[in-house]
């Protein structure tokens, strides 16, 4: 009879080894099999050329976790991977929902898409911020809109995930309109595509102009607060308000 | 005459090498000097026993960045470090505010305190979330309270930084009261101290009970949304609402 294996839910960061943590890298190395959405397994397979890799298509998250649980019960150590941090719109929650107390599940944190995108464009997320996904697949659009409204009212920096997909193109424009009700139209905005991956690209623009740029499902959009400004091409959100510090 | 050095603003993650990214580790390795708040330089100095390390006390961030800029102009490569991600309540913003366009500044992202604390306790931050610091040193308490109110209204998961300090003890109780206006008193709460460091400890509690536990400036408090629940001692926030998926 097999001893149970262990499940590592691994946040691989944006994708390159450089942005992985040592623990994430080693968890994949000591696993018998790496499981994930194909886009993510494609990002890591070059680092583990001899490893068994099982990739599945999007929307199959529940099946994927059921398979992972079965593998662990068959005695395999499994690395279930997500890009960014597995605990932020990733696989950690669903894996823990499906797991039972007989299998050890360890969540290994990673660099989020927001953090990766922010670093490239300067320091737009220095102060209180909100992370919102515009995907209405599992959340009603009315709640998403309410959250955008509240985030804008609170002058939070706003990081938007899943701004657009093939079948969903108007949400980012609605989000922009909601933001414009409370934030100045000159508010700096970073649009970052493929943050930390091949073909990384970004543009620094404004809340008013943002929808004139290409935005797709690989894009993160970061919208500043009222203190955010641009200097030498970098977006900077100061770490406080009210001129409480000087330099 | 010296060639200018380069400044790396490095997010070291919670503190241990295991949670650092390869890029963060290597940036410190290839720097001539590592600069930071003493608590953070103490975390990394064991990995760089032969490296020049300059540590300063808290509240001296502007002086620290001015020193770093001077070092770079003297031809040194400098790693200016923050725990977590340097771009989230860290040194990235202030360094870019002070730098000029003659010196190259690269921000290297890291695992945030929220992500580290979340991973330890399960997957509490799976869905839309807000990060709020309760420090009123540079932000008016009225604005912080407003943000707590809006975050609770939006049913965001809420991650609280700097919940308490020696001179500031009532804010976390006020924050709890605000949350209780909108969130059920049974809402799961994670209180994590020294996430990812020696003496790491955490408790899984509820919104009603949270202030009965020890909370200090080394603590991160994560408050769930209305769907968050506890299973096998782990906090899980599902990745959506409205029973749109089943398993």
Short mmCIF file of C-alpha atoms in Angstrom, two decimals:
data_model
loop_
_atom_site.label_atom_id
_atom_site.label_comp_id
_atom_site.label_asym_id
_atom_site.label_seq_id
_atom_site.Cartn_x
_atom_site.Cartn_y
_atom_site.Cartn_z
CA UNK A 1 0.00 0.00 0.00
CA UNK A 2 1.26 3.42 -0.89
CA UNK A 3 2.02 6.12 1.60
CA UNK A 4 0.09 9.26 0.71
CA UNK A 5 1.93 11.91 -1.23
CA UNK A 6 1.93 15.61 -0.49
CA UNK A 7 0.33 18.40 -2.49
CA UNK A 8 2.19 21.65 -3.01
CA UNK A 9 0.05 24.47 -4.37
CA UNK A 10 2.74 26.62 -5.90
CA UNK A 11 2.61 30.26 -6.93
CA UNK A 12 5.25 30.42 -9.65
CA UNK A 13 5.18 34.20 -9.95
CA UNK A 14 4.95 35.82 -13.39
CA UNK A 15 6.69 32.88 -15.07
CA UNK A 16 10.46 33.19 -15.31
CA UNK A 17 12.71 31.39 -12.86
CA UNK A 18 14.16 34.76 -11.83
CA UNK A 19 10.85 35.75 -10.26
CA UNK A 20 10.19 32.39 -8.58
CA UNK A 21 10.99 31.90 -4.93
CA UNK A 22 13.53 29.26 -3.98
CA UNK A 23 10.79 27.34 -2.18
CA UNK A 24 8.52 27.35 -5.24
CA UNK A 25 11.32 26.13 -7.48
CA UNK A 26 12.30 23.39 -5.06
CA UNK A 27 8.70 22.25 -4.49
CA UNK A 28 8.39 21.56 -8.21
CA UNK A 29 11.78 19.87 -8.22
CA UNK A 30 10.89 17.46 -5.44
CA UNK A 31 7.44 16.66 -6.82
CA UNK A 32 6.82 13.60 -8.96
CA UNK A 33 4.47 15.49 -11.22
CA UNK A 34 3.67 19.12 -12.04
CA UNK A 35 0.03 19.90 -12.78
CA UNK A 36 -1.50 23.08 -14.12
CA UNK A 37 -3.23 25.08 -16.79
CA UNK A 38 -1.21 24.61 -19.98
CA UNK A 39 -0.10 28.24 -20.26
CA UNK A 40 1.57 27.88 -16.84
CA UNK A 41 3.09 24.43 -17.30
CA UNK A 42 4.56 25.74 -20.58
CA UNK A 43 6.27 28.47 -18.55
CA UNK A 44 8.06 26.05 -16.22
CA UNK A 45 8.66 22.89 -18.27
CA UNK A 46 12.04 24.10 -19.52
CA UNK A 47 13.30 24.05 -15.92
CA UNK A 48 12.18 20.44 -15.36
CA UNK A 49 12.86 18.65 -18.64
CA UNK A 50 12.62 15.17 -17.12
CA UNK A 51 9.56 15.74 -14.97
CA UNK A 52 6.08 14.37 -15.61
CA UNK A 53 3.87 17.31 -16.51
CA UNK A 54 0.08 17.18 -16.70
CA UNK A 55 -1.60 20.18 -18.23
CA UNK A 56 -5.27 20.88 -18.65
CA UNK A 57 -7.37 23.54 -20.25
CA UNK A 58 -8.89 26.52 -18.50
CA UNK A 59 -12.24 26.13 -16.72
CA UNK A 60 -11.31 22.59 -15.71
CA UNK A 61 -10.07 23.62 -12.27
CA UNK A 62 -12.30 21.27 -10.30
CA UNK A 63 -11.33 18.23 -12.40
CA UNK A 64 -7.70 19.26 -12.09
CA UNK A 65 -7.87 19.32 -8.29
CA UNK A 66 -9.72 16.00 -8.17
CA UNK A 67 -6.96 14.48 -10.31
CA UNK A 68 -4.28 15.99 -8.07
CA UNK A 69 -5.94 14.56 -4.97
CA UNK A 70 -6.06 11.12 -6.60
CA UNK A 71 -2.36 11.33 -7.52
CA UNK A 72 -1.46 12.21 -3.93
CA UNK A 73 -3.52 9.29 -2.64
CA UNK A 74 -1.60 7.08 -5.07
CA UNK A 75 1.56 8.16 -3.26
CA UNK A 76 2.80 10.88 -5.58
CA UNK A 77 4.06 14.25 -4.50
CA UNK A 78 2.30 16.78 -6.71
CA UNK A 79 3.01 20.43 -7.51
CA UNK A 80 -0.20 22.14 -8.58
CA UNK A 81 0.86 25.44 -10.06
CA UNK A 82 -0.70 28.87 -10.60
CA UNK A 83 0.95 31.92 -12.06
CA UNK A 84 1.45 34.78 -9.64
CA UNK A 85 0.42 33.78 -6.13
CA UNK A 86 -1.63 30.58 -5.91
CA UNK A 87 -3.71 32.23 -3.18
CA UNK A 88 -4.85 35.20 -5.30
CA UNK A 89 -7.37 34.12 -7.99
CA UNK A 90 -5.28 30.92 -8.17
CA UNK A 91 -5.62 27.24 -7.33
CA UNK A 92 -5.05 27.31 -3.54
CA UNK A 93 -8.67 27.85 -2.55
CA UNK A 94 -10.23 25.27 -4.83
CA UNK A 95 -7.57 22.68 -3.92
CA UNK A 96 -8.27 23.16 -0.21
CA UNK A 97 -12.02 23.00 -0.88
CA UNK A 98 -11.59 19.60 -2.53
CA UNK A 99 -8.86 18.12 -0.31
CA UNK A 100 -9.60 16.07 2.78
CA UNK A 101 -7.64 15.96 6.02
CA UNK A 102 -5.77 12.80 5.00
CA UNK A 103 -3.56 14.63 2.51
CA UNK A 104 -1.11 17.35 3.44
CA UNK A 105 -1.54 20.49 1.34
CA UNK A 106 1.08 23.24 1.52
CA UNK A 107 0.45 26.58 -0.15
CA UNK A 108 3.65 28.27 -1.37
CA UNK A 109 3.22 31.99 -2.00
CA UNK A 110 4.56 33.83 -5.04
CA UNK A 111 4.95 37.25 -6.61
CA UNK A 112 1.49 38.39 -7.77
CA UNK A 113 0.71 39.82 -11.18
CA UNK A 114 0.03 43.16 -9.49
CA UNK A 115 3.43 43.23 -7.81
CA UNK A 116 5.21 42.21 -11.01
CA UNK A 117 3.35 44.77 -13.11
CA UNK A 118 3.88 47.49 -10.52
CA UNK A 119 7.64 46.92 -10.32
CA UNK A 120 8.03 47.31 -14.07
CA UNK A 121 6.26 50.66 -14.15
CA UNK A 122 7.76 52.17 -10.99
CA UNK A 123 5.89 52.13 -7.70
CA UNK A 124 2.17 52.69 -8.38
CA UNK A 125 0.93 50.44 -5.55
CA UNK A 126 2.83 51.96 -2.61
CA UNK A 127 -0.25 52.77 -0.59
CA UNK A 128 -3.63 51.17 0.24
CA UNK A 129 -4.93 49.27 -2.77
CA UNK A 130 -7.71 47.12 -4.09
CA UNK A 131 -7.47 44.10 -6.34
CA UNK A 132 -10.57 43.46 -8.47
CA UNK A 133 -11.21 40.90 -11.18
CA UNK A 134 -13.60 41.99 -13.92
CA UNK A 135 -14.48 38.40 -14.77
CA UNK A 136 -18.19 37.87 -14.17
CA UNK A 137 -17.97 34.12 -14.66
CA UNK A 138 -18.34 33.40 -10.93
CA UNK A 139 -19.22 36.86 -9.58
CA UNK A 140 -22.19 38.98 -10.57
CA UNK A 141 -21.32 42.04 -12.60
CA UNK A 142 -23.45 44.18 -10.27
CA UNK A 143 -21.20 43.29 -7.33
CA UNK A 144 -18.07 43.95 -9.38
CA UNK A 145 -19.43 47.38 -10.36
CA UNK A 146 -20.26 48.14 -6.73
CA UNK A 147 -16.73 47.24 -5.74
CA UNK A 148 -15.25 49.49 -8.42
CA UNK A 149 -17.46 52.30 -7.18
CA UNK A 150 -16.42 51.83 -3.53
CA UNK A 151 -12.74 51.49 -4.44
CA UNK A 152 -12.85 54.74 -6.40
CA UNK A 153 -14.69 56.54 -3.58
CA UNK A 154 -12.00 55.46 -1.15
CA UNK A 155 -9.22 56.80 -3.39
CA UNK A 156 -7.60 53.37 -3.34
CA UNK A 157 -5.02 52.43 -5.93
CA UNK A 158 -6.93 49.88 -8.06
CA UNK A 159 -5.38 46.86 -9.72
CA UNK A 160 -7.66 45.23 -12.27
CA UNK A 161 -7.33 41.55 -13.21
CA UNK A 162 -9.04 39.95 -16.22
CA UNK A 163 -9.94 43.32 -17.73
CA UNK A 164 -11.13 41.76 -20.98
CA UNK A 165 -11.62 38.42 -22.65
CA UNK A 166 -12.77 37.42 -26.10
CA UNK A 167 -16.40 37.40 -25.11
CA UNK A 168 -16.24 40.25 -22.62
CA UNK A 169 -15.06 43.59 -23.90
CA UNK A 170 -17.22 46.35 -22.44
CA UNK A 171 -16.45 45.85 -18.72
CA UNK A 172 -13.17 47.74 -18.80
CA UNK A 173 -14.94 50.72 -20.34
CA UNK A 174 -17.59 50.62 -17.64
CA UNK A 175 -14.85 50.35 -15.03
CA UNK A 176 -13.18 53.42 -16.50
CA UNK A 177 -16.45 55.38 -16.38
CA UNK A 178 -16.97 54.46 -12.74
CA UNK A 179 -13.40 55.50 -11.86
CA UNK A 180 -13.85 58.82 -13.70
CA UNK A 181 -16.78 59.69 -11.41
CA UNK A 182 -14.34 59.98 -8.49
CA UNK A 183 -10.77 60.08 -9.78
CA UNK A 184 -9.27 62.91 -11.87
CA UNK A 185 -9.04 62.09 -15.55
CA UNK A 186 -5.31 62.75 -15.39
CA UNK A 187 -4.83 59.93 -12.84
CA UNK A 188 -1.83 57.87 -14.01
CA UNK A 189 -2.65 54.39 -15.26
CA UNK A 190 -0.27 51.52 -16.05
CA UNK A 191 -1.31 48.96 -18.64
CA UNK A 192 1.03 46.00 -18.42
CA UNK A 193 0.85 42.98 -20.73
CA UNK A 194 2.74 39.75 -20.05
CA UNK A 195 4.36 41.18 -16.92
CA UNK A 196 7.57 39.28 -16.23
CA UNK A 197 7.23 37.09 -19.33
CA UNK A 198 8.49 37.02 -22.88
CA UNK A 199 6.95 39.86 -24.89
CA UNK A 200 6.39 41.95 -21.78
CA UNK A 201 5.14 45.39 -22.71
CA UNK A 202 3.62 48.30 -20.91
CA UNK A 203 2.33 51.79 -21.37
CA UNK A 204 1.97 54.61 -18.88
CA UNK A 205 -1.18 56.54 -19.66
CA UNK A 206 -4.06 58.31 -17.89
CA UNK A 207 -7.51 57.34 -16.71
CA UNK A 208 -9.03 59.34 -19.56
CA UNK A 209 -6.85 57.78 -22.25
CA UNK A 210 -6.52 54.23 -20.97
CA UNK A 211 -9.11 52.56 -23.20
CA UNK A 212 -7.33 53.86 -26.31
CA UNK A 213 -4.60 51.30 -25.65
CA UNK A 214 -4.71 47.59 -26.29
CA UNK A 215 -6.03 45.66 -23.31
CA UNK A 216 -6.65 41.91 -23.28
CA UNK A 217 -6.83 38.98 -20.87
CA UNK A 218 -3.05 38.94 -20.39
CA UNK A 219 -3.14 42.55 -19.21
CA UNK A 220 -3.11 44.03 -15.72
CA UNK A 221 -4.40 47.60 -15.36
CA UNK A 222 -3.23 49.65 -12.38
CA UNK A 223 -5.01 52.94 -11.66
CA UNK A 224 -3.37 55.40 -9.24
CA UNK A 225 -4.79 57.43 -6.37
CA UNK A 226 -5.11 61.23 -6.25
CA UNK A 227 -1.46 61.59 -5.20
CA UNK A 228 -0.01 59.34 -7.91
CA UNK A 229 2.26 61.05 -10.44
CA UNK A 230 4.71 60.28 -13.21
CA UNK A 231 8.42 61.11 -13.03
CA UNK A 232 11.06 60.06 -15.55
CA UNK A 233 8.51 57.71 -17.11
CA UNK A 234 7.87 55.90 -13.81
CA UNK A 235 4.58 55.93 -11.91
CA UNK A 236 4.96 56.85 -8.25
CA UNK A 237 2.32 56.72 -5.55
CA UNK A 238 3.68 58.47 -2.45
CA UNK A 239 3.51 56.50 0.77
CA UNK A 240 1.17 58.94 2.45
CA UNK A 241 -0.89 62.07 2.23
CA UNK A 242 -1.16 65.59 3.52
CA UNK A 243 2.47 66.56 3.01
CA UNK A 244 3.30 64.91 6.28
CA UNK A 245 6.83 64.35 5.08
CA UNK A 246 9.25 66.37 3.02
CA UNK A 247 12.45 65.66 1.18
CA UNK B 1 35.89 59.64 -12.33
CA UNK B 2 33.57 56.84 -11.30
CA UNK B 3 30.93 55.33 -13.51
CA UNK B 4 27.55 55.53 -11.79
CA UNK B 5 26.36 52.46 -9.93
CA UNK B 6 22.89 50.98 -10.15
CA UNK B 7 20.20 50.90 -7.47
CA UNK B 8 18.16 47.75 -6.93
CA UNK B 9 15.12 48.25 -4.73
CA UNK B 10 14.61 44.71 -3.55
CA UNK B 11 11.56 43.09 -2.01
CA UNK B 12 13.07 40.28 0.05
CA UNK B 13 9.73 38.64 0.90
CA UNK B 14 8.99 37.68 4.49
CA UNK B 15 12.66 37.17 5.34
CA UNK B 16 13.96 33.67 4.74
CA UNK B 17 15.90 32.78 1.63
CA UNK B 18 13.25 30.15 0.78
CA UNK B 19 10.71 32.91 0.14
CA UNK B 20 13.05 35.19 -1.81
CA UNK B 21 12.99 35.23 -5.57
CA UNK B 22 16.15 34.24 -7.42
CA UNK B 23 16.36 37.76 -8.81
CA UNK B 24 16.12 39.34 -5.36
CA UNK B 25 18.84 37.07 -4.00
CA UNK B 26 21.11 37.74 -6.94
CA UNK B 27 20.57 41.49 -6.86
CA UNK B 28 21.90 41.56 -3.29
CA UNK B 29 24.74 39.27 -4.27
CA UNK B 30 25.91 41.49 -7.10
CA UNK B 31 25.56 44.70 -5.12
CA UNK B 32 28.50 46.29 -3.35
CA UNK B 33 26.39 47.25 -0.38
CA UNK B 34 23.03 46.26 1.11
CA UNK B 35 21.05 49.07 2.74
CA UNK B 36 17.90 48.86 4.82
CA UNK B 37 16.03 49.15 8.07
CA UNK B 38 17.97 47.11 10.64
CA UNK B 39 15.23 44.51 11.16
CA UNK B 40 15.46 43.66 7.46
CA UNK B 41 19.24 43.73 7.06
CA UNK B 42 19.39 41.40 10.08
CA UNK B 43 17.20 38.97 8.14
CA UNK B 44 19.55 38.77 5.15
CA UNK B 45 23.04 39.31 6.55
CA UNK B 46 23.60 35.59 7.17
CA UNK B 47 23.34 35.01 3.41
CA UNK B 48 25.98 37.65 2.61
CA UNK B 49 28.57 37.37 5.37
CA UNK B 50 31.24 39.31 3.45
CA UNK B 51 29.03 42.08 2.15
CA UNK B 52 29.02 45.67 3.33
CA UNK B 53 25.71 46.25 5.11
CA UNK B 54 24.36 49.65 6.11
CA UNK B 55 21.37 49.63 8.39
CA UNK B 56 19.37 52.52 9.69
CA UNK B 57 16.53 53.01 12.08
CA UNK B 58 12.88 53.31 11.15
CA UNK B 59 11.52 56.73 10.14
CA UNK B 60 14.79 57.57 8.45
CA UNK B 61 13.61 56.49 5.01
CA UNK B 62 14.37 59.78 3.27
CA UNK B 63 17.92 59.93 4.64
CA UNK B 64 18.39 56.30 3.69
CA UNK B 65 17.41 56.97 0.07
CA UNK B 66 19.61 60.08 -0.10
CA UNK B 67 22.53 57.97 1.14
CA UNK B 68 21.75 55.26 -1.41
CA UNK B 69 21.68 57.80 -4.23
CA UNK B 70 25.05 59.16 -3.13
CA UNK B 71 26.55 55.66 -3.01
CA UNK B 72 25.32 54.97 -6.55
CA UNK B 73 26.82 58.26 -7.75
CA UNK B 74 30.08 57.16 -6.15
CA UNK B 75 30.01 54.14 -8.45
CA UNK B 76 28.58 51.54 -6.12
CA UNK B 77 25.82 49.09 -6.95
CA UNK B 78 23.38 49.25 -4.06
CA UNK B 79 20.58 46.92 -2.94
CA UNK B 80 18.02 48.89 -0.95
CA UNK B 81 15.82 46.30 0.71
CA UNK B 82 12.28 46.12 2.07
CA UNK B 83 10.56 43.13 3.55
CA UNK B 84 7.67 41.79 1.50
CA UNK B 85 7.36 43.62 -1.80
CA UNK B 86 9.34 46.86 -2.01
CA UNK B 87 6.46 48.40 -3.96
CA UNK B 88 3.83 47.81 -1.23
CA UNK B 89 4.36 50.13 1.77
CA UNK B 90 8.08 49.65 1.03
CA UNK B 91 11.05 51.66 -0.24
CA UNK B 92 10.37 51.66 -4.01
CA UNK B 93 8.24 54.79 -4.09
CA UNK B 94 10.41 56.96 -1.90
CA UNK B 95 13.56 55.87 -3.74
CA UNK B 96 12.04 56.80 -7.10
CA UNK B 97 10.85 60.09 -5.64
CA UNK B 98 14.39 60.96 -4.64
CA UNK B 99 16.31 59.48 -7.58
CA UNK B 100 17.16 61.47 -10.68
CA UNK B 101 17.32 60.22 -14.25
CA UNK B 102 21.10 59.81 -14.13
CA UNK B 103 20.91 56.70 -11.98
CA UNK B 104 19.25 53.47 -13.03
CA UNK B 105 16.74 52.20 -10.46
CA UNK B 106 15.31 48.70 -10.83
CA UNK B 107 12.45 47.57 -8.60
CA UNK B 108 12.50 43.82 -7.88
CA UNK B 109 9.16 42.49 -6.65
CA UNK B 110 8.74 40.07 -3.76
CA UNK B 111 6.20 38.02 -1.85
CA UNK B 112 4.07 40.43 0.18
CA UNK B 113 3.22 40.02 3.86
CA UNK B 114 -0.40 39.43 2.83
CA UNK B 115 0.54 36.61 0.47
CA UNK B 116 2.86 35.00 3.04
CA UNK B 117 0.30 35.25 5.83
CA UNK B 118 -2.48 33.96 3.59
CA UNK B 119 -0.51 30.89 2.48
CA UNK B 120 0.12 29.86 6.08
CA UNK B 121 -3.55 29.97 7.00
CA UNK B 122 -4.99 28.42 3.83
CA UNK B 123 -6.44 30.56 1.07
CA UNK B 124 -8.25 33.52 2.64
CA UNK B 125 -7.38 36.02 -0.14
CA UNK B 126 -8.62 34.09 -3.17
CA UNK B 127 -11.03 36.76 -4.32
CA UNK B 128 -11.14 40.56 -4.60
CA UNK B 129 -9.30 42.12 -1.70
CA UNK B 130 -8.20 45.35 -0.10
CA UNK B 131 -4.91 46.12 1.59
CA UNK B 132 -5.11 48.87 4.25
CA UNK B 133 -2.47 50.16 6.64
CA UNK B 134 -3.80 51.44 9.96
CA UNK B 135 -0.75 53.66 10.46
CA UNK B 136 -1.89 57.27 10.64
CA UNK B 137 1.63 58.64 10.53
CA UNK B 138 1.29 59.79 6.91
CA UNK B 139 -2.42 59.27 6.31
CA UNK B 140 -5.28 60.87 8.21
CA UNK B 141 -7.20 58.48 10.41
CA UNK B 142 -10.47 59.78 8.94
CA UNK B 143 -9.44 58.56 5.48
CA UNK B 144 -8.33 55.21 6.86
CA UNK B 145 -11.70 54.78 8.59
CA UNK B 146 -13.52 55.71 5.39
CA UNK B 147 -11.53 53.08 3.51
CA UNK B 148 -12.35 50.42 6.09
CA UNK B 149 -16.01 51.34 5.79
CA UNK B 150 -15.98 51.13 1.97
CA UNK B 151 -14.03 47.88 1.98
CA UNK B 152 -16.52 46.29 4.36
CA UNK B 153 -19.48 47.55 2.30
CA UNK B 154 -18.00 45.96 -0.80
CA UNK B 155 -17.56 42.60 0.94
CA UNK B 156 -13.89 42.64 0.04
CA UNK B 157 -11.45 40.39 1.84
CA UNK B 158 -9.47 42.89 3.95
CA UNK B 159 -5.77 42.60 4.77
CA UNK B 160 -4.68 44.96 7.52
CA UNK B 161 -1.07 46.15 7.83
CA UNK B 162 0.34 47.92 10.87
CA UNK B 163 -2.68 47.06 13.02
CA UNK B 164 -1.03 48.33 16.20
CA UNK B 165 2.11 49.99 17.45
CA UNK B 166 3.33 50.94 20.88
CA UNK B 167 1.67 54.34 20.73
CA UNK B 168 -1.35 53.30 18.70
CA UNK B 169 -3.57 50.62 20.14
CA UNK B 170 -7.23 51.56 19.60
CA UNK B 171 -7.30 51.62 15.78
CA UNK B 172 -7.65 47.86 15.39
CA UNK B 173 -10.67 47.93 17.70
CA UNK B 174 -12.22 50.73 15.67
CA UNK B 175 -11.48 48.76 12.51
CA UNK B 176 -13.22 45.73 13.99
CA UNK B 177 -16.29 47.81 14.87
CA UNK B 178 -16.50 49.18 11.34
CA UNK B 179 -16.20 45.69 9.86
CA UNK B 180 -18.91 44.39 12.19
CA UNK B 181 -21.36 46.94 10.77
CA UNK B 182 -21.32 45.06 7.46
CA UNK B 183 -19.70 41.66 7.91
CA UNK B 184 -21.14 38.78 10.00
CA UNK B 185 -19.51 38.42 13.41
CA UNK B 186 -18.63 34.83 12.49
CA UNK B 187 -16.50 35.99 9.53
CA UNK B 188 -13.21 34.06 9.69
CA UNK B 189 -10.16 36.12 10.59
CA UNK B 190 -6.48 35.14 10.41
CA UNK B 191 -4.05 36.81 12.78
CA UNK B 192 -0.52 36.05 11.63
CA UNK B 193 2.59 37.18 13.47
CA UNK B 194 6.07 37.00 11.96
CA UNK B 195 4.75 35.39 8.78
CA UNK B 196 7.57 33.44 7.15
CA UNK B 197 10.08 34.27 9.89
CA UNK B 198 11.43 32.68 13.02
CA UNK B 199 8.74 32.54 15.70
CA UNK B 200 5.97 32.54 13.13
CA UNK B 201 2.61 32.04 14.78
CA UNK B 202 -0.98 32.40 13.78
CA UNK B 203 -4.50 31.96 15.01
CA UNK B 204 -7.70 31.40 13.09
CA UNK B 205 -10.52 33.26 14.80
CA UNK B 206 -13.63 35.30 13.99
CA UNK B 207 -14.40 38.96 13.48
CA UNK B 208 -16.15 39.04 16.86
CA UNK B 209 -13.29 37.39 18.75
CA UNK B 210 -10.28 38.83 16.94
CA UNK B 211 -9.33 41.53 19.43
CA UNK B 212 -9.09 38.95 22.21
CA UNK B 213 -5.88 37.73 20.60
CA UNK B 214 -2.49 39.36 20.71
CA UNK B 215 -1.95 41.80 17.86
CA UNK B 216 1.13 43.96 17.43
CA UNK B 217 3.13 45.74 14.75
CA UNK B 218 4.56 42.46 13.45
CA UNK B 219 1.05 41.13 12.84
CA UNK B 220 -1.03 40.95 9.66
CA UNK B 221 -4.80 40.61 10.11
CA UNK B 222 -6.83 39.10 7.27
CA UNK B 223 -10.61 39.35 7.42
CA UNK B 224 -12.68 37.18 5.07
CA UNK B 225 -15.70 37.97 2.91
CA UNK B 226 -19.25 36.61 3.41
CA UNK B 227 -18.34 33.35 1.65
CA UNK B 228 -15.17 32.64 3.61
CA UNK B 229 -15.22 29.54 5.78
CA UNK B 230 -12.93 27.31 7.82
CA UNK B 231 -12.23 23.67 6.92
CA UNK B 232 -9.67 21.41 8.62
CA UNK B 233 -8.25 24.49 10.36
CA UNK B 234 -7.63 26.31 7.06
CA UNK B 235 -9.40 29.49 5.97
CA UNK B 236 -10.88 29.25 2.48
CA UNK B 237 -12.42 32.05 0.44
CA UNK B 238 -14.12 30.52 -2.60
CA UNK B 239 -13.18 31.96 -5.97
CA UNK B 240 -16.65 33.23 -6.70
CA UNK B 241 -20.22 33.69 -5.61
CA UNK B 242 -23.73 32.58 -6.32
CA UNK B 243 -23.05 28.87 -6.46
CA UNK B 244 -21.99 29.32 -10.05
CA UNK B 245 -19.80 26.26 -9.75
CA UNK B 246 -20.14 22.93 -8.05
CA UNK B 247 -17.81 20.15 -7.12
#
